[in-house]
Short mmCIF file of C-alpha atoms in Angstrom, two decimals:
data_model
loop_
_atom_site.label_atom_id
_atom_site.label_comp_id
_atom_site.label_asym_id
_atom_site.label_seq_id
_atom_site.Cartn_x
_atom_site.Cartn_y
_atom_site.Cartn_z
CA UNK M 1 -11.76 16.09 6.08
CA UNK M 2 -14.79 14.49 4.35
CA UNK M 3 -17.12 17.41 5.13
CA UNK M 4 -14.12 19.56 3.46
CA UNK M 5 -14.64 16.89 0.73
CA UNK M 6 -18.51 17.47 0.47
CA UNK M 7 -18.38 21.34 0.81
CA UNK M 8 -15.66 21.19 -2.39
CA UNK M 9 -18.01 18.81 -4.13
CA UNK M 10 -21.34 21.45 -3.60
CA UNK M 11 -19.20 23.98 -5.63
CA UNK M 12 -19.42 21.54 -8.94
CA UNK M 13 -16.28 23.93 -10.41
CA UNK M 14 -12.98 23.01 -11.98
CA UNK M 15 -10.48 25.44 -10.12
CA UNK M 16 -8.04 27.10 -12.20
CA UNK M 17 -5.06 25.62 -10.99
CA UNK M 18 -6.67 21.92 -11.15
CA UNK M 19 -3.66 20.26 -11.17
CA UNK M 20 -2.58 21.80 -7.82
CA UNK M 21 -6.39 20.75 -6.88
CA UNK M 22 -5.32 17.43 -7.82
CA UNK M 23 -2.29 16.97 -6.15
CA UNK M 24 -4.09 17.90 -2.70
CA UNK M 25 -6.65 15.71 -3.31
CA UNK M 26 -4.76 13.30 -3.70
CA UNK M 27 -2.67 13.93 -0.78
CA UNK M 28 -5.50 13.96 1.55
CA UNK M 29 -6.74 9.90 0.14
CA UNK M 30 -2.97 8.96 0.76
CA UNK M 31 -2.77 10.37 4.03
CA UNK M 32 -5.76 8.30 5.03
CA UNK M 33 -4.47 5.63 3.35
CA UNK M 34 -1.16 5.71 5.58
CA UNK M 35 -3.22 6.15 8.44
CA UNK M 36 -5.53 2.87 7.86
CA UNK M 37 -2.15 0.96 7.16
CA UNK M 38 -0.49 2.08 10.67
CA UNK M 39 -3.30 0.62 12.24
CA UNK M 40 -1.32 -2.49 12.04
CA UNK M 41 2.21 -2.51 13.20
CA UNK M 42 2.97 -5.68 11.66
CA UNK M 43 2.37 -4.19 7.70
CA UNK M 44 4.65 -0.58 8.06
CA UNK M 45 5.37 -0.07 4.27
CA UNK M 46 2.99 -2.19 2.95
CA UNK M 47 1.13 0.80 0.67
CA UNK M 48 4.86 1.67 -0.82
CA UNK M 49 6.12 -1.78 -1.66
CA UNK M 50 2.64 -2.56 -3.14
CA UNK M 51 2.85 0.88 -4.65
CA UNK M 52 6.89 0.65 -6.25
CA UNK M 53 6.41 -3.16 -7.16
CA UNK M 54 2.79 -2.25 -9.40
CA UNK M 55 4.97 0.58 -11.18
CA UNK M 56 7.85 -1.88 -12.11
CA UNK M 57 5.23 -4.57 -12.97
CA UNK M 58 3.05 -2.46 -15.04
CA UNK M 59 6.64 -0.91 -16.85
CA UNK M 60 7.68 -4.28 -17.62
CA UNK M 61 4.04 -5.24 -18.97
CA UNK M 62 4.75 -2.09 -21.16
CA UNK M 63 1.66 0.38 -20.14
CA UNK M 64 1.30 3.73 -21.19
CA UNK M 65 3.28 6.27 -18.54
CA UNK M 66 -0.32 7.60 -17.77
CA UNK M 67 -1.30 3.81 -16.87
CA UNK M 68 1.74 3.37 -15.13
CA UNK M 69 0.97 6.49 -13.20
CA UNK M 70 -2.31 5.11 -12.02
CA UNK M 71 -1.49 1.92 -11.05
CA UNK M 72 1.40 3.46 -9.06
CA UNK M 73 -1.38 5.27 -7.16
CA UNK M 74 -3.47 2.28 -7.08
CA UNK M 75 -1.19 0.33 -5.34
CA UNK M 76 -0.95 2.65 -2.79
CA UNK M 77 -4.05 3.02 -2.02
CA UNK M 78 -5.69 -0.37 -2.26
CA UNK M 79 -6.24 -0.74 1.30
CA UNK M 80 -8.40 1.82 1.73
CA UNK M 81 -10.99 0.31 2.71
CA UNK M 82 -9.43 -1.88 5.80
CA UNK M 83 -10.48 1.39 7.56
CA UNK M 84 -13.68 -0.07 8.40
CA UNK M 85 -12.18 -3.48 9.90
CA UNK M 86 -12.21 -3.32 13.31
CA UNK M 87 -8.58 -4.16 14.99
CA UNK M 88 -9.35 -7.54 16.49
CA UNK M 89 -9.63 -9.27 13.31
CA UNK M 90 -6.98 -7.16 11.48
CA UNK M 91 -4.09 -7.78 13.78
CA UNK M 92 -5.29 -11.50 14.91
CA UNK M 93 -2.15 -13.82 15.05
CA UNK M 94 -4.15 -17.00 15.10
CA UNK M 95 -6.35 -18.14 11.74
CA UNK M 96 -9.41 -16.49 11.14
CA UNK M 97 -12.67 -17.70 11.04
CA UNK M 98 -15.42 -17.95 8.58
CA UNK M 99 -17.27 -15.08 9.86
CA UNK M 100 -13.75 -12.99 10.66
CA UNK M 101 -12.90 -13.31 6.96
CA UNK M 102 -16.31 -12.40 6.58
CA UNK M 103 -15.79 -9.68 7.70
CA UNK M 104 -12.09 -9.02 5.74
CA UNK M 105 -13.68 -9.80 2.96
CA UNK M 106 -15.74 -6.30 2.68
CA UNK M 107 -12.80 -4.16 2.54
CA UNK M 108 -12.63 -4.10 -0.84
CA UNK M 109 -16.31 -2.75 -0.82
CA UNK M 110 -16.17 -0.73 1.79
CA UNK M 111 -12.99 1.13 0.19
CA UNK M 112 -15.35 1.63 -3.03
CA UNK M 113 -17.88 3.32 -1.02
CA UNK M 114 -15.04 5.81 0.57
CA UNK M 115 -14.02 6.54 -3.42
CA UNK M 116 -17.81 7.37 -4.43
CA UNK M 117 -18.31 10.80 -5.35
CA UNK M 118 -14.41 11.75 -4.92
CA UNK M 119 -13.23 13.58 -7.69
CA UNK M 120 -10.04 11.35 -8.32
CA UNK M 121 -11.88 7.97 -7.13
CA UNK M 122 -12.31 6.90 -10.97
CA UNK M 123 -8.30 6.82 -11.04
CA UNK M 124 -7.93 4.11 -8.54
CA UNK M 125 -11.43 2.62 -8.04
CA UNK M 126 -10.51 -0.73 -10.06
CA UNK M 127 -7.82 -1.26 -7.83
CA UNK M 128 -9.64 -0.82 -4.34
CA UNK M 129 -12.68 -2.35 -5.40
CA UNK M 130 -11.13 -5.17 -7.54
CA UNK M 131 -7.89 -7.11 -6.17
CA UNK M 132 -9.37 -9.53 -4.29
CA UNK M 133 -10.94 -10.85 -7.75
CA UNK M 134 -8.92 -13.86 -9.30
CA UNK M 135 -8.98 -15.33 -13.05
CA UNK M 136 -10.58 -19.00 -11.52
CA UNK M 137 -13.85 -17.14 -10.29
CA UNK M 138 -12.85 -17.59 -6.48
CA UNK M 139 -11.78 -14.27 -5.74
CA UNK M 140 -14.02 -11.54 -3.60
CA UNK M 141 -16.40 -9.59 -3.83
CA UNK M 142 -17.75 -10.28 -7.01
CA UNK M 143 -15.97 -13.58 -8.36
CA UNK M 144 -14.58 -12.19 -11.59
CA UNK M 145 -13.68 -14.31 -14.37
CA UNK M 146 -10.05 -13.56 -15.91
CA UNK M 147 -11.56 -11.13 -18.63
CA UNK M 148 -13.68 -9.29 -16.64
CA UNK M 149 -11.21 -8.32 -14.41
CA UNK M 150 -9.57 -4.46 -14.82
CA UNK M 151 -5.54 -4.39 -15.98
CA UNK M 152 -5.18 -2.01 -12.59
CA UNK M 153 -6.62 -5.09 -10.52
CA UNK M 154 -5.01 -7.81 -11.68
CA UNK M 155 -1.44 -5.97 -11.24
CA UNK M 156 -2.44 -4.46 -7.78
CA UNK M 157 -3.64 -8.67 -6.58
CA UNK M 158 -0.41 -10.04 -7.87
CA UNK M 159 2.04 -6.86 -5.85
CA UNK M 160 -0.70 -7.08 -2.86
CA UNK M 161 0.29 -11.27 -2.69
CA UNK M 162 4.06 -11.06 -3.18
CA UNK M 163 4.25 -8.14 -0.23
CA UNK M 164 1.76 -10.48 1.84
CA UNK M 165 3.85 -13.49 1.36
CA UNK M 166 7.43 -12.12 1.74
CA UNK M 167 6.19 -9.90 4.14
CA UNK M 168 6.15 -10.21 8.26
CA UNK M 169 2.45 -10.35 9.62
CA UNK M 170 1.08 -10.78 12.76
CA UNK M 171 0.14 -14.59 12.26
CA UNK M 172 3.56 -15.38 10.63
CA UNK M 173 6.62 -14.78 9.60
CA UNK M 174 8.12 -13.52 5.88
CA UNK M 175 8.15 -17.28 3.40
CA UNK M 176 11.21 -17.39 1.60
CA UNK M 177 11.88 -15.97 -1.82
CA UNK M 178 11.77 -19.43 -3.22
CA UNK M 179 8.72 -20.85 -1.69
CA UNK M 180 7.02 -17.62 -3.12
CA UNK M 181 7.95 -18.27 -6.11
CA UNK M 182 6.75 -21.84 -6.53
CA UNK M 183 3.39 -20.59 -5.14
CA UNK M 184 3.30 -18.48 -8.23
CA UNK M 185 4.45 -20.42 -10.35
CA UNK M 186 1.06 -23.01 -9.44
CA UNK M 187 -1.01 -20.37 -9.26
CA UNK M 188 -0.42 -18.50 -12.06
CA UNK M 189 -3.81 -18.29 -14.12
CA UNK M 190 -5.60 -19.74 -11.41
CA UNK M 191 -5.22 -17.38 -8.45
CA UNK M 192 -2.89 -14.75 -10.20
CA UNK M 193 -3.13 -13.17 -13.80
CA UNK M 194 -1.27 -15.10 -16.10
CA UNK M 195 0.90 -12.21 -17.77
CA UNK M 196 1.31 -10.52 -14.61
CA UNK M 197 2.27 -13.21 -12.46
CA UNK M 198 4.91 -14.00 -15.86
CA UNK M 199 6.15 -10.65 -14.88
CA UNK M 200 6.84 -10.58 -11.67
CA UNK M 201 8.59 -14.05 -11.53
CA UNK M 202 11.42 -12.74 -13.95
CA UNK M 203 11.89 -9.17 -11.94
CA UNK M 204 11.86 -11.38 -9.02
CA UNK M 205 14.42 -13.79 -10.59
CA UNK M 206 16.67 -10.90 -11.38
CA UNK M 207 16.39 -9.44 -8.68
CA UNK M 208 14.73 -6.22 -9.68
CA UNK M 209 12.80 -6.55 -6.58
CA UNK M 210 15.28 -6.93 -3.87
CA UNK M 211 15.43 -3.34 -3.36
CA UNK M 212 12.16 -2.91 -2.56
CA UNK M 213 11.35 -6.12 -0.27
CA UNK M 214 11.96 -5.60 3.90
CA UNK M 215 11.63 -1.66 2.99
CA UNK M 216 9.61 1.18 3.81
CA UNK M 217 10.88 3.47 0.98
CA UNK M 218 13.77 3.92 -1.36
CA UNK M 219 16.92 3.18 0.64
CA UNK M 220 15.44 2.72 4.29
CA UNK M 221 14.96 -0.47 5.77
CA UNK M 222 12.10 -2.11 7.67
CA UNK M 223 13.89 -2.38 11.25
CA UNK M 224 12.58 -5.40 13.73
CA UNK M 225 12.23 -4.78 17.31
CA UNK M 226 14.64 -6.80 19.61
CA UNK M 227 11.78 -7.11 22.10
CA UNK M 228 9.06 -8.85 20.16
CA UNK M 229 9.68 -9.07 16.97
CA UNK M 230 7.11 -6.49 15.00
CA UNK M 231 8.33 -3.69 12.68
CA UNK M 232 9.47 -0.68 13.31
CA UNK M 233 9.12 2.11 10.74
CA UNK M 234 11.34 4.97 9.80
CA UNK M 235 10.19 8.10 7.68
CA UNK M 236 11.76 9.72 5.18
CA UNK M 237 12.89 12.31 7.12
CA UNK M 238 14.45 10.94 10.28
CA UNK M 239 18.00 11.25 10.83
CA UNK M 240 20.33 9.79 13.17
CA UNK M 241 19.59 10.39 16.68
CA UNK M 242 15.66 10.89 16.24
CA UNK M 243 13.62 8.23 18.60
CA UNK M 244 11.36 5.78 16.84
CA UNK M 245 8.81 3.55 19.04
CA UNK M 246 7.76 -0.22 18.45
CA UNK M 247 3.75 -0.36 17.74
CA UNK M 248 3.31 -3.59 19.79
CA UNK M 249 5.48 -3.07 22.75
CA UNK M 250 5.74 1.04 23.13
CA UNK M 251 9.73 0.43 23.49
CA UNK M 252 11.55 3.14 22.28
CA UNK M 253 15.04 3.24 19.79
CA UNK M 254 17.17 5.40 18.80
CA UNK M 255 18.06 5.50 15.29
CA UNK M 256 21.81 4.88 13.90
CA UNK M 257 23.73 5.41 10.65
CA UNK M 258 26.21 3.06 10.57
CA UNK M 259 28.65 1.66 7.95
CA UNK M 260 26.03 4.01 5.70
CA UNK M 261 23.23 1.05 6.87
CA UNK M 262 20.44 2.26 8.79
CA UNK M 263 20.30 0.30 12.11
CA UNK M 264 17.88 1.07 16.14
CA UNK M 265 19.37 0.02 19.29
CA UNK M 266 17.15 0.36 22.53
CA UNK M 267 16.89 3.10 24.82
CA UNK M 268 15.73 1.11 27.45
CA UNK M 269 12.94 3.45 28.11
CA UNK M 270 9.17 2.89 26.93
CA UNK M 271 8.12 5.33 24.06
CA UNK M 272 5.93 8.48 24.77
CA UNK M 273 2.44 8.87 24.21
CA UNK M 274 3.35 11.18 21.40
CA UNK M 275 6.32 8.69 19.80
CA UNK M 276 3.59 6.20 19.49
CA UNK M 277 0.74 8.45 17.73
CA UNK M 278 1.22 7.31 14.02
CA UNK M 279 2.78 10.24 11.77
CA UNK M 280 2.17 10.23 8.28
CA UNK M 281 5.57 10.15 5.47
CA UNK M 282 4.48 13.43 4.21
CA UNK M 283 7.53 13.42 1.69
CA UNK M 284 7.44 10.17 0.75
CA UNK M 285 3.62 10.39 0.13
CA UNK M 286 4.73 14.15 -2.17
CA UNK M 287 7.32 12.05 -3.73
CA UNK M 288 4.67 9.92 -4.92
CA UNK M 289 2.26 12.22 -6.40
CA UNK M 290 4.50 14.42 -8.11
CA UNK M 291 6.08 11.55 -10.00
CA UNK M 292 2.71 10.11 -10.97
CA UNK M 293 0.34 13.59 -11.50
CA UNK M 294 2.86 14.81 -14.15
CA UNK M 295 2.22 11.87 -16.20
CA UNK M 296 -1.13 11.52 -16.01
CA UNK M 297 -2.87 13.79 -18.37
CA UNK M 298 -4.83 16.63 -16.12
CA UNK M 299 -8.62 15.76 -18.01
CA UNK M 300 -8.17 12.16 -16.47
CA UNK M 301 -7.45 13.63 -13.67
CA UNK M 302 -10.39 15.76 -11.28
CA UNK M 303 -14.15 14.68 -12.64
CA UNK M 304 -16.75 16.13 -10.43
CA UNK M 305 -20.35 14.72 -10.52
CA UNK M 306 -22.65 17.38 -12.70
#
């Protein structure tokens, strides 16, 4: 893929049908975006929360639908650059130390380097490279003061901590709503932009977010293994009947529609080598770009290096 990124970059021209251009492009980042995320089990819809809870935030603030648009992508592919972290320290259940974070600490940077010379990496380059920054100077990799600090970043830190907290990980389980809440509340202007912390609190106290929390994608539920406790992800396209596998244990489940709720109930059998290679959400990921491309206006869109 990136040599097929290189080769398309030596031809320096704007294709005809450039939004078409940009929609693959764009697909091919997310992809590799999905694909960085399943290398934790304990994170499965991560990019989309981060992703739907950025476009409500950034509505709410009142952006532009072409801002909106761009944050929506930004959110999903903030990550990007947790590619380079080796496995040990991303899936570590006990506390990490100074040099682990270290080393979690260049993510953001390392993401930034992946966007460099892409022809859409402008779009969402504040929001790899940025959302570890924080308005009190303490944030990584640069320490950032408040007003230095991109709109795309600030929104994209504040979805990235609410998902984190209310979120199973491998060192602990989902805080309440509450205690999330009250963290924000302190930490608002501190740790979290001010207006965009504002923000989320009164979605989160209406409840505008409740759809989105403990799911993968519109409608479909995060489901927890019986065995040990990690997620286990559903696409967009499974149906009842098709065989989903548990990251952490290989245990296989069959998927159920019941009551119209999505539920898995064990097979008793240990997943295939094939259930348990990691398979992108092509729709959900061609949901995503077709709602945000068509409002972003197509000169924003592919810039190639002259």
């Amino acid at each position: 893929m990136l040599r097929w990124f290189q080769q398309f970059q030596a031809e320096k021209a704007l294709p005809a049908d450039a939004g078409q251009l940009s929609k693959d492009l764009l697909a091919s980042l997310m992809v590799m975006a999905w694909f960085v995320e399943a290398k934790d089990p304990y994170t499965g819809g991560h990019l989309w929360r981060v992703s739907r809870y950025a476009n409500l935030l950034s509505r709410a603030g009142g952006l532009p639908e072409a801002d909106i648009a761009r944050v929506t992508l930004g959110g999903f592919l903030h990550d990007l650059g947790k590619v380079a972290i080796p496995d040990a320290i991303l899936n570590k259940t006990g506390k990490l130390n100074d040099s682990e974070f270290a080393v979690i600490q260049t993510h953001p940077e390392a993401g930034g380097r992946m966007l460099a010379g892409h022809p859409l990496g402008h779009l969402v380059a504040a929001a790899v490279e940025l959302h570890h920054e924080r308005p009190d100077g303490r944030g990584y990799p640069h320490g950032l003061t408040a007003s230095m600090i991109p709109t795309d970043a600030a929104i994209i830190g504040v979805c990235d901590a609410f998902d984190a907290m209310t979120s199973l990980r491998s060192y602990r389980k989902p805080m309440p709503l509450d205690k999330v809440l009250g963290i924000f509340r302190d930490e608002s202007g501190r740790q979290f932009n001010q207006f965009w912390c504002n923000q989320l609190l009164v979605l989160a106290e209406r409840g505008e977010l409740n759809a989105i929390m403990g799911h993968s994608d519109d409608g479909i539920p995060l489901h927890i293994c019986p065995h040990c406790g990690p997620t286990v992800l559903q696409h967009s396209e499974d149906k009842p009947g098709d065989l989903l596998a548990c990251g952490v244990c290989h245990s296989e489940m069959e998927l159920c529609a019941e009551h119209d709720q999505w539920t898995i109930k064990p097979t008793g059998r240990k997943a295939s080598a094939e259930q348990l290679q990691p398979k992108a959400d092509k729709q959900l990921i061609k949901r995503l770009i077709e709602e945000s491309v068509s409002h972003i206006p197509l000169e924003q869109l592919v810039r190639f290096e002259r």
